[in-house]
Amino acid sequence: MATGKINVSVENIFPLIKKFLYSDHEIFLRELVSNATDATLKLKHLTSIGEASVEYGNPIIEIKVDKEGEKIHIIDQGVGMTKEEVEKYINDIAFSGAEEFLDKYKDSAKDSGIIGHFGLGFYSAFMVAEKVEIITKSYTDAPAARWTCDGSPNFTLEEAEKETRGTEIVLHVAEDSTEFLEESRIEELLSKYNKFMPIPIKFGTRTETLPKPEDAKEEDPAPTQEVDNIINNPNPAWTKLPTELKEEDYKGFYRELYPMQFEEPLFNIHLNVDYPFNLTGILYFPKLTNDLSAQKDRIQLYQNQVFVTDNVEGIVPEFLTMLRGVIDSPDIPLNVSRSYLQADGAVKKISSYITRKVADKLASLFKNNREDFEAKWNDIKIVIEYGMLSEDKFYEKADKFALYPTVDGTYYTFEELQEKIKGNQTDKEDKLVILYASNKEEQHSYIEAAKNKGYEVLLLDSPIVPHLMQKLETSKEKISFTRVDADHLDNLIKKEDTQISKLSDEEKETLKTDIEKTINNKSYTIQMEAMDSNASPFIITEPEFLRRMKEMQQTGGGGMFGMGNMPEMYNLVVNTNHELVSEILNTKTTKKKERLINQSLDLARLSKGLLKGEELTNFIKRSYEMVK
Ligand code: ADP
Ligand code: MG
């Protein structure tokens, strides 16, 4: 028997392995199953090019938990190792056998799916085991070998009895890791990391019911048989070509990925590139609500069908992290920090490729089935609006299919909208005035007033829309967004027929002073306007600029203005052509005049949604008194 010291520069690497990767102990299984997969794929490759004269067959990988013996077994039917190979690949930690293999078969092994250099590798076994055994038989005629190591750098290596080709790893589970002796825990890990690995993985058996034989009696139970319990799907949808898949297959795969999601995805995007980097995957647009915090199911990152993480930050542009699905790429460096990732050239290219694919898919959905696209708009707009804000490349493409719905459910592209309102909604500086509402209920009276004048009113209600409007106003020429309750419309939009005021300037001045004195509130600026006599006598507006700043502060991005709390500022627009306004002016008793002003103001505040609490209670009480 040979004994020796593992060739490491650090005197004792195992305490280090344990300590530094404490939080990630569970990855040992991923590493060992990856090695078993590599070994099997290597054999597949060697047999396919005639380098190994053995039958490849239908190899599987088996995981066994021996709770009593406190052991976990990982058994494969792959290439195995000779004693010399164990010496070379296991004892010399710094050397990766996968690397040598890929190097040797450079040309033919490209697509073999061998992972190599995945993470910590074989030695991660020591994160959970106090002793590890390798019993292995090479696919060549060489005798089998057994290697053991108890966590110190000392190992033993000897010839062993093993008839069948392949490798068995035995982990003698350490006292502090007995959680991994629970079948449920292993099952959880297998389903997290190995659900889509390319070689079938067996974990236990399950009972399968067979059809009854024809001569069976009614009361006879159906026959059953024990079959291997294969926990993975070795051929997941993303590894196939888009032409091989139907809509149903994509939906089926979504359910496989997210068994707890009952809502169907809106559509999918199949990613498939091999130059200048390798990337496959399927992304799904889920139904999104405005509540972005409820985001549990995320995009999963795989490397050659091995799960790596569901934190794709830095790889996928931020606005697309709201999507779901799978990305698989051997070209993403995995053992580096996120900040490094963002600077990595390959990763940058991946990120912009994904952005482009998503934009193209959206553009084709818009073009090919606009009706359907409109129907889905509310569920996807957050992603698109966010993307337009954060990625200029995306903005350029999305500008052609981003939709602007009206309060009555007509969907315009920006260009169509411009065309529609041109000539009818321009201000004094010849800017197009785009009127919008953020809440149909709360701004109802203002919406109605605008519609009565023949204006288009958009319904823009996502939380980031104020930021997007800001961006549109700076990147497009001569447009401005104004909420319906931000200004009095006749003041805002250029009109041919200007109203003539029924009141003289002097009367207006008197009235203004009266109102100012009565309401005695600095938040209100009083404006006298000659409007249509049918328009409300008092209208409260909140300037667009201030309100939008406030909103932007709430949704982030406004911090740069450093404004803290912004003051409440309203305009009280008084329609000098309204009968009630004349009545206020002509009322002789101060008390009655004040009552009329206060009541009218409260009605205007009610309409704007500003009357609340005690003031509302008082208003209602007062109104009952009046109608009595
Ligand atoms: P890597 O997989 O990145 O090469 P590991 O530390 O995981 O690094 O494994 C080191 C080497 O040990 C592998 O490259 C391979 O040559 C050998 N090896 C590990 N596990 C097995 C196995 N189950 N069958 C055959 N060889 C194996
Ligand atoms: Mg490995």
XYZ file of C-alpha atoms and ligand atoms in Angstrom:
656
model
C 0.000 0.000 0.000
C 1.224 3.482 -0.811
C 0.927 6.286 1.642
C 1.982 9.837 1.109
C 1.233 13.466 1.502
C -1.112 15.329 -0.781
C 0.790 17.872 -2.738
C -0.413 21.169 -1.347
C 1.463 24.240 -0.474
C -0.739 25.094 2.461
C 0.113 22.658 5.240
C -3.471 21.737 5.940
C -5.986 22.796 3.385
C -9.005 21.078 4.854
C -9.712 23.365 7.766
C -9.502 26.161 5.253
C -11.949 24.534 2.900
C -14.339 24.043 5.759
C -14.013 27.477 7.181
C -14.103 29.619 4.105
C -16.987 27.926 2.482
C -19.054 27.497 5.539
C -22.229 28.921 4.138
C -21.954 26.916 0.977
C -21.359 23.438 2.379
C -24.147 21.985 0.365
C -22.303 22.430 -2.917
C -20.200 19.315 -2.212
C -22.895 17.224 -3.820
C -23.043 19.411 -6.903
C -19.257 19.062 -7.280
C -19.214 15.302 -6.875
C -22.171 14.743 -9.178
C -20.503 17.090 -11.682
C -17.360 14.968 -11.565
C -19.407 11.810 -12.030
C -21.118 13.467 -14.988
C -17.794 14.581 -16.442
C -16.418 11.038 -16.097
C -19.477 9.606 -17.880
C -19.399 12.187 -20.663
C -15.675 11.542 -21.126
C -16.426 7.872 -21.656
C -19.173 8.750 -24.080
C -16.798 10.883 -26.016
C -14.012 8.295 -26.051
C -16.348 5.540 -27.254
C -17.820 7.796 -29.903
C -14.409 8.512 -31.421
C -13.308 4.880 -31.047
C -10.687 5.541 -28.364
C -12.326 3.267 -25.831
C -13.258 -0.262 -26.801
C -16.065 -0.635 -24.307
C -19.822 -0.487 -24.621
C -21.132 2.916 -23.510
C -24.628 1.563 -22.797
C -27.041 3.610 -20.687
C -24.967 4.732 -17.750
C -26.554 6.389 -14.738
C -25.219 8.045 -11.618
C -26.485 6.767 -8.313
C -26.640 8.551 -4.977
C -27.174 6.460 -1.851
C -27.590 7.584 1.730
C -26.647 5.094 4.426
C -28.021 6.776 7.506
C -26.949 4.065 9.947
C -23.444 3.789 8.548
C -23.351 7.602 8.323
C -22.213 7.472 4.736
C -23.148 8.965 1.392
C -22.205 7.122 -1.816
C -21.884 8.694 -5.247
C -21.485 6.023 -7.869
C -20.870 6.476 -11.569
C -20.182 4.278 -14.577
C -17.802 6.659 -16.270
C -14.137 6.454 -17.275
C -12.873 5.664 -13.781
C -9.234 6.154 -12.825
C -6.141 4.010 -12.678
C -3.950 4.186 -9.598
C -1.619 6.498 -11.475
C -4.478 8.766 -12.434
C -5.655 9.011 -8.845
C -2.122 9.915 -7.950
C -2.057 12.582 -10.575
C -5.551 14.058 -10.494
C -6.520 13.674 -6.874
C -3.302 13.973 -4.950
C -2.063 16.896 -6.899
C -4.840 19.310 -6.025
C -3.649 22.040 -8.280
C -4.026 19.906 -11.347
C -7.333 19.556 -13.093
C -7.833 16.385 -15.065
C -10.713 17.948 -16.942
C -8.407 20.599 -18.249
C -5.946 18.016 -19.527
C -8.723 16.016 -21.140
C -10.169 19.014 -22.920
C -6.720 20.031 -23.998
C -5.938 16.635 -25.429
C -9.199 16.308 -27.309
C -9.356 19.975 -28.160
C -10.973 19.581 -31.512
C -13.370 16.762 -30.906
C -14.384 17.463 -27.320
C -15.756 20.930 -27.820
C -19.387 20.049 -27.369
C -18.970 17.158 -24.986
C -20.376 19.192 -22.116
C -17.516 18.404 -19.778
C -17.499 21.011 -17.095
C -14.136 20.791 -15.382
C -13.000 23.616 -13.168
C -16.415 24.191 -11.826
C -15.882 25.286 -8.298
C -13.946 23.878 -5.459
C -13.941 20.458 -7.078
C -13.408 17.101 -5.490
C -12.044 18.458 -2.234
C -15.299 20.126 -1.357
C -16.207 16.624 -0.102
C -14.272 17.515 3.020
C -16.742 20.246 3.866
C -19.091 17.522 5.086
C -16.961 14.387 5.443
C -14.332 13.443 8.005
C -13.058 10.710 5.718
C -13.397 10.174 2.001
C -12.859 6.996 0.011
C -12.524 6.657 -3.732
C -12.965 3.187 -5.174
C -12.412 3.372 -8.888
C -11.858 1.183 -11.922
C -10.671 2.605 -15.171
C -12.344 1.699 -18.483
C -8.907 0.307 -19.487
C -7.656 -3.059 -18.218
C -5.823 -1.510 -15.291
C -6.736 -2.883 -11.846
C -9.066 -0.975 -9.545
C -7.749 1.397 -6.906
C -8.840 2.585 -3.495
C -7.830 5.949 -2.083
C -8.661 7.143 1.395
C -8.008 10.337 3.198
C -9.151 11.332 6.659
C -8.993 15.074 6.323
C -5.341 15.474 7.125
C -3.072 15.833 4.120
C -2.179 12.117 4.505
C -3.724 9.643 2.117
C -3.516 5.934 1.388
C -3.636 4.433 -2.088
C -3.836 0.708 -2.846
C -5.145 -1.798 -5.319
C -8.760 -2.756 -4.763
C -11.464 -5.208 -5.744
C -13.950 -3.648 -8.142
C -15.311 -5.461 -11.144
C -17.355 -2.781 -12.800
C -16.072 0.288 -14.570
C -16.492 3.642 -12.895
C -15.989 5.403 -9.602
C -17.610 5.213 -6.227
C -17.025 8.061 -3.801
C -17.831 7.266 -0.181
C -18.249 10.154 2.223
C -17.997 9.347 5.915
C -20.160 12.186 7.070
C -18.731 14.350 9.843
C -20.612 14.900 13.071
C -21.433 18.507 12.289
C -22.914 17.607 8.912
C -25.412 14.903 9.764
C -28.173 16.968 8.155
C -26.886 15.487 4.887
C -27.793 12.009 6.076
C -31.444 12.958 5.761
C -32.867 11.701 2.503
C -35.086 14.747 2.259
C -32.070 17.046 2.445
C -30.235 15.165 -0.305
C -33.372 15.174 -2.393
C -33.612 18.928 -1.944
C -30.006 19.386 -3.065
C -30.382 17.123 -6.064
C -33.429 18.996 -7.171
C -31.751 22.356 -6.663
C -28.445 21.661 -8.417
C -28.882 18.602 -10.579
C -32.415 18.745 -11.895
C -31.287 19.174 -15.489
C -27.914 17.443 -15.573
C -27.219 15.446 -18.711
C -26.773 11.960 -17.177
C -29.716 10.274 -15.413
C -29.339 10.432 -11.625
C -30.873 7.710 -9.512
C -31.885 8.335 -5.940
C -33.690 5.336 -4.451
C -36.526 3.533 -6.112
C -40.193 4.108 -6.522
C -43.167 1.869 -7.041
C -44.738 1.912 -10.451
C -48.206 0.554 -11.139
C -48.433 -1.729 -14.182
C -51.501 -2.376 -16.290
C -53.605 -5.331 -15.109
C -53.225 -8.520 -17.140
C -56.264 -9.270 -19.303
C -57.405 -12.289 -17.306
C -57.254 -10.414 -13.968
C -60.367 -10.331 -11.831
C -62.056 -7.096 -10.854
C -60.907 -7.347 -7.220
C -57.291 -8.221 -8.059
C -54.938 -5.352 -7.253
C -52.949 -3.926 -10.165
C -49.419 -5.349 -10.267
C -46.576 -3.060 -9.287
C -42.833 -2.996 -9.769
C -39.911 -1.187 -8.232
C -38.126 1.110 -10.668
C -35.164 3.438 -10.400
C -36.184 6.826 -9.136
C -34.552 9.185 -11.633
C -34.595 12.668 -10.220
C -33.465 14.686 -13.237
C -34.500 15.533 -16.753
C -31.308 15.001 -18.774
C -32.712 16.765 -21.844
C -34.279 20.015 -20.688
C -36.018 22.213 -23.245
C -33.268 24.828 -23.480
C -30.787 22.264 -24.796
C -33.040 21.649 -27.784
C -33.439 23.728 -30.898
C -36.321 26.179 -31.123
C -37.566 24.258 -34.173
C -37.929 21.111 -32.081
C -40.227 22.797 -29.577
C -43.890 23.696 -29.621
C -45.669 26.299 -27.509
C -46.829 23.510 -25.209
C -43.247 22.347 -24.611
C -42.220 25.814 -23.512
C -45.146 26.002 -21.116
C -44.378 22.518 -19.835
C -40.788 23.471 -19.161
C -41.936 26.547 -17.255
C -43.958 24.305 -14.960
C -40.938 22.033 -14.565
C -38.807 25.009 -13.540
C -41.344 26.564 -11.222
C -43.681 23.851 -9.981
C -45.272 26.281 -7.536
C -46.225 28.823 -10.191
C -49.781 28.371 -11.300
C -49.960 31.303 -13.618
C -48.837 30.683 -17.179
C -46.062 32.833 -18.638
C -47.090 35.447 -21.207
C -44.447 34.468 -23.740
C -40.973 33.060 -24.007
C -37.693 33.941 -25.649
C -35.378 31.166 -26.730
C -31.716 32.173 -26.526
C -29.188 30.370 -28.654
C -25.721 31.664 -29.582
C -22.374 30.032 -30.033
C -20.314 32.929 -31.248
C -18.570 34.988 -29.879
C -19.677 33.279 -26.692
C -21.701 30.253 -25.832
C -25.146 30.772 -24.436
C -28.427 28.924 -24.483
C -31.535 29.445 -22.460
C -35.190 30.248 -22.357
C -36.539 33.391 -20.759
C -40.152 33.835 -19.820
C -42.186 36.976 -19.313
C -44.334 36.330 -16.280
C -47.417 38.316 -15.453
C -46.022 41.159 -13.397
C -47.800 43.319 -10.933
C -46.623 46.687 -9.711
C -45.437 44.937 -6.587
C -41.907 44.008 -7.532
C -40.982 42.732 -4.115
C -42.986 39.549 -4.619
C -40.241 38.160 -6.739
C -39.308 34.725 -5.503
C -38.910 32.734 -8.700
C -35.989 34.094 -10.568
C -33.849 33.431 -13.592
C -31.573 30.466 -12.964
C -28.012 30.373 -14.191
C -26.575 27.030 -15.279
C -23.227 25.942 -16.547
C -23.509 22.925 -18.804
C -26.797 21.991 -17.180
C -25.487 22.325 -13.624
C -27.306 24.865 -11.520
C -25.030 27.645 -10.328
C -27.177 30.381 -8.885
C -30.410 32.264 -9.190
C -28.647 35.531 -8.656
C -27.986 36.700 -12.197
C -27.266 40.280 -11.238
C -24.486 41.585 -13.448
C -25.058 38.986 -16.148
C -28.563 39.953 -17.102
C -29.330 43.670 -17.322
C -31.152 44.746 -14.237
C -34.477 45.440 -15.886
C -34.623 41.854 -17.087
C -34.026 40.290 -13.707
C -37.801 40.479 -13.379
C -38.112 37.740 -15.965
C -37.949 34.021 -15.278
C -36.274 31.106 -16.970
C -32.849 29.639 -17.538
C -29.532 30.828 -18.900
C -26.805 28.298 -19.539
C -23.327 29.389 -20.470
C -19.890 27.885 -19.964
C -18.426 31.311 -20.688
C -19.496 33.069 -17.531
C -16.666 33.130 -15.002
C -18.215 31.813 -11.821
C -15.670 32.183 -9.102
C -15.261 35.905 -9.290
C -16.879 38.800 -7.587
C -19.899 40.539 -9.019
C -18.077 43.794 -9.615
C -15.476 41.964 -11.636
C -18.251 40.274 -13.578
C -19.681 43.593 -14.658
C -16.342 44.623 -16.091
C -15.755 41.319 -17.859
C -15.919 41.693 -21.621
C -17.655 38.389 -22.310
C -20.259 39.076 -19.659
C -20.941 42.518 -21.097
C -21.519 40.990 -24.494
C -23.848 38.406 -22.999
C -25.806 41.122 -21.276
C -26.237 43.182 -24.428
C -27.100 40.097 -26.465
C -29.894 39.258 -24.049
C -31.167 42.826 -24.154
C -31.232 42.756 -27.938
C -32.989 39.383 -28.087
C -35.669 40.544 -25.696
C -36.216 43.753 -27.661
C -36.426 41.854 -30.945
C -38.899 39.371 -29.549
C -41.103 42.160 -28.235
C -40.887 43.930 -31.580
C -41.990 40.827 -33.432
C -44.846 40.171 -31.021
C -45.982 43.734 -31.551
C -45.711 43.467 -35.294
C -47.289 40.055 -35.726
C -50.126 40.273 -33.272
C -50.722 43.762 -32.051
C -54.047 42.911 -30.470
C -52.439 40.287 -28.266
C -49.552 42.607 -27.472
C -51.990 45.287 -26.353
C -53.821 42.775 -24.188
C -50.571 41.872 -22.458
C -49.274 45.412 -22.197
C -50.325 45.966 -18.615
C -48.452 42.899 -17.484
C -45.234 43.676 -19.291
C -45.066 47.454 -19.268
C -43.009 47.673 -16.079
C -40.154 45.727 -17.652
C -40.305 47.699 -20.877
C -40.559 51.089 -19.207
C -37.744 50.199 -16.852
C -35.654 48.970 -19.761
C -36.278 52.160 -21.728
C -35.106 54.157 -18.775
C -31.990 52.186 -18.022
C -30.634 50.941 -21.359
C -30.322 53.325 -24.283
C -30.010 50.486 -26.775
C -33.265 49.080 -25.530
C -34.909 52.482 -25.590
C -34.149 52.866 -29.281
C -35.917 49.635 -30.116
C -38.710 49.877 -27.587
C -39.655 53.375 -28.694
C -41.342 51.729 -31.678
C -43.487 49.320 -29.710
C -43.936 50.892 -26.284
C -47.606 51.697 -25.868
C -49.441 54.650 -24.414
C -53.002 53.661 -23.569
C -55.763 56.218 -23.186
C -58.180 56.175 -20.289
C -60.656 54.598 -22.702
C -58.381 51.757 -23.720
C -57.004 52.895 -27.073
C -53.326 52.002 -27.383
C -51.028 54.361 -29.247
C -47.353 54.116 -30.017
C -45.603 57.369 -29.351
C -45.569 58.200 -33.017
C -49.274 57.468 -33.413
C -50.028 59.594 -30.390
C -48.101 62.537 -31.775
C -49.964 62.195 -35.051
C -53.304 62.059 -33.266
C -52.955 65.124 -31.063
C -50.973 67.262 -33.461
C -52.721 70.585 -34.053
C -55.256 70.024 -31.317
C -53.078 69.895 -28.213
C -50.272 72.397 -28.425
C -49.257 74.998 -25.919
C -48.183 78.574 -26.447
C -44.641 77.480 -27.254
C -45.948 75.031 -29.851
C -45.051 72.051 -27.732
C -47.329 69.043 -27.926
C -49.202 68.740 -24.658
C -49.619 65.098 -23.715
C -52.349 64.894 -21.117
C -52.388 61.928 -18.826
C -54.000 60.597 -15.691
C -52.434 58.287 -13.175
C -55.660 57.162 -11.574
C -58.977 57.052 -13.355
C -61.039 57.216 -10.190
C -59.158 59.917 -8.328
C -58.826 62.221 -11.322
C -62.243 61.527 -12.750
C -63.608 65.058 -12.922
C -60.423 66.377 -14.528
C -60.397 63.551 -17.069
C -63.998 64.306 -17.974
C -63.269 67.999 -18.362
C -60.384 67.242 -20.739
C -62.378 64.727 -22.736
C -65.232 67.206 -23.087
C -62.832 69.550 -24.754
C -61.893 66.810 -27.209
C -58.472 66.024 -25.774
C -56.839 62.626 -25.564
C -56.033 61.549 -22.010
C -53.526 58.766 -21.419
C -53.590 56.442 -18.481
C -50.025 56.127 -17.220
C -50.013 54.422 -13.895
C -46.783 52.531 -13.329
C -44.594 53.836 -10.528
C -41.610 54.574 -12.744
C -43.549 56.457 -15.358
C -42.602 59.918 -14.022
C -38.971 59.037 -14.717
C -39.807 57.790 -18.174
C -41.727 60.974 -19.017
C -38.719 62.970 -17.978
C -36.594 60.914 -20.328
C -39.049 61.244 -23.219
C -39.273 64.995 -22.734
C -35.531 65.332 -23.053
C -35.022 62.883 -25.905
C -37.942 63.957 -28.065
C -38.509 67.374 -29.415
C -41.231 69.741 -28.348
C -43.377 67.606 -26.138
C -44.430 67.869 -22.542
C -46.404 65.569 -20.308
C -48.991 67.187 -18.111
C -51.293 65.431 -15.736
C -54.938 66.395 -16.167
C -55.065 68.016 -12.759
C -51.777 69.891 -13.098
C -53.050 72.993 -14.778
C -56.250 74.481 -15.920
C -56.638 73.337 -19.507
C -57.489 76.648 -21.154
C -54.375 78.069 -19.653
C -52.306 75.191 -20.925
C -53.490 74.544 -24.420
C -53.603 77.161 -27.105
C -57.170 77.826 -28.212
C -58.694 79.834 -31.011
C -61.756 81.080 -29.167
C -60.651 82.840 -26.004
C -63.335 83.443 -23.456
C -64.219 86.980 -22.551
C -64.453 87.641 -18.857
C -67.795 88.742 -17.473
C -66.011 90.480 -14.629
C -64.037 93.678 -14.845
C -60.428 93.770 -13.682
C -61.477 95.684 -10.641
C -64.131 93.119 -9.732
C -61.612 90.351 -10.205
C -59.217 92.082 -7.831
C -61.879 92.470 -5.150
C -62.942 88.892 -5.484
C -59.395 87.638 -5.302
C -58.749 89.568 -2.099
C -61.975 88.267 -0.584
C -61.108 84.690 -1.358
C -57.527 85.032 -0.179
C -58.674 86.493 3.124
C -61.293 83.825 3.672
C -59.236 80.747 2.942
C -56.116 82.211 4.541
C -53.808 79.430 3.377
C -50.394 80.041 1.827
C -50.425 76.717 -0.033
C -52.992 78.082 -2.458
C -52.256 80.521 -5.249
C -55.428 82.083 -6.549
C -55.875 82.555 -10.275
C -58.765 84.335 -11.945
C -59.653 82.746 -15.282
C -62.424 83.427 -17.725
C -63.691 79.995 -18.637
C -66.712 78.434 -20.157
C -69.645 79.105 -17.841
C -70.260 75.341 -17.681
C -66.831 74.624 -16.230
C -66.588 74.326 -12.426
C -66.447 77.594 -10.476
C -63.459 76.527 -8.380
C -60.794 74.095 -9.635
C -57.690 73.027 -7.769
C -54.588 72.141 -9.753
C -51.162 70.957 -8.652
C -48.267 72.069 -10.841
C -46.768 69.224 -12.867
C -43.182 70.007 -11.995
C -43.578 69.909 -8.234
C -45.792 66.888 -8.166
C -43.535 64.921 -10.472
C -40.483 65.758 -8.379
C -42.295 64.454 -5.348
C -43.202 61.246 -7.147
C -39.700 60.747 -8.416
C -38.332 61.134 -4.932
C -40.663 58.422 -3.762
C -39.585 55.971 -6.445
C -35.907 56.721 -6.157
C -33.751 58.665 -8.552
C -34.998 61.950 -7.160
C -32.403 61.929 -4.421
C -30.035 63.860 -6.584
C -32.154 66.949 -6.227
C -31.500 66.850 -2.510
C -34.782 68.516 -1.747
C -35.975 66.704 1.326
C -39.665 67.280 1.825
C -41.251 69.402 -0.833
C -43.926 71.916 0.081
C -47.568 71.442 -0.794
C -48.428 73.892 -3.541
C -51.734 74.243 -5.301
C -53.450 76.650 -7.608
C -57.021 77.587 -6.953
C -58.454 78.490 -10.330
C -61.583 80.620 -10.115
C -63.868 80.650 -13.142
C -64.925 84.285 -13.406
C -67.676 83.389 -15.848
C -69.485 81.063 -13.506
C -72.770 82.179 -11.983
C -71.760 81.147 -8.501
C -68.632 83.265 -8.708
C -70.679 86.334 -9.588
C -72.924 85.523 -6.679
C -69.969 85.379 -4.310
C -68.834 88.752 -5.557
C -72.240 90.308 -5.123
C -73.013 88.891 -1.698
C -73.265 91.680 0.805
C -73.011 89.963 4.192
C -69.481 88.840 5.048
C -70.694 85.725 6.806
C -72.636 84.479 3.817
C -69.803 85.312 1.483
C -67.346 83.350 3.577
C -69.714 80.423 3.709
C -70.027 80.364 -0.076
C -66.273 80.563 -0.545
C -65.504 77.855 1.999
C -68.147 75.545 0.647
C -66.921 76.017 -2.934
C -63.329 75.502 -1.916
C -64.197 72.307 -0.080
C -66.070 71.025 -3.111
C -63.021 71.709 -5.247
C -60.815 69.966 -2.713
C -63.207 67.052 -2.595
C -62.945 66.741 -6.334
C -59.169 66.716 -6.099
C -59.175 64.149 -3.321
C -57.746 66.590 -0.806
C -60.582 66.670 1.665
C -60.007 64.143 4.398
C -60.425 63.409 8.089
C -61.902 66.054 10.330
C -62.277 68.531 7.493
C -64.337 66.047 5.547
C -66.513 65.321 8.561
C -67.117 69.040 9.093
C -67.848 69.535 5.441
C -70.474 66.811 5.454
C -72.068 68.151 8.610
C -72.191 71.634 7.132
C -73.656 70.370 3.873
C -76.503 68.618 5.715
C -77.239 71.838 7.533
C -77.450 73.637 4.217
C -79.814 71.243 2.480
C -82.114 71.021 5.495
P -12.168 19.345 -12.017
O -13.464 18.619 -12.079
O -12.355 20.796 -12.149
O -11.149 18.800 -12.940
P -12.017 18.194 -9.430
O -11.254 18.517 -8.208
O -13.484 18.170 -9.310
O -11.577 19.183 -10.548
O -11.545 16.793 -9.954
C -10.199 16.566 -10.211
C -10.001 15.435 -11.177
O -10.233 14.200 -10.549
C -10.968 15.445 -12.341
O -10.555 16.297 -13.350
C -10.885 14.001 -12.789
O -9.742 13.748 -13.572
C -10.708 13.272 -11.481
N -12.001 12.791 -11.011
C -12.742 13.300 -10.009
N -13.875 12.600 -9.855
C -13.860 11.613 -10.779
C -14.774 10.551 -11.143
N -15.932 10.374 -10.522
N -14.394 9.731 -12.155
C -13.235 9.901 -12.811
N -12.353 10.879 -12.513
C -12.655 11.726 -11.524
Mg -14.993 18.808 -10.749
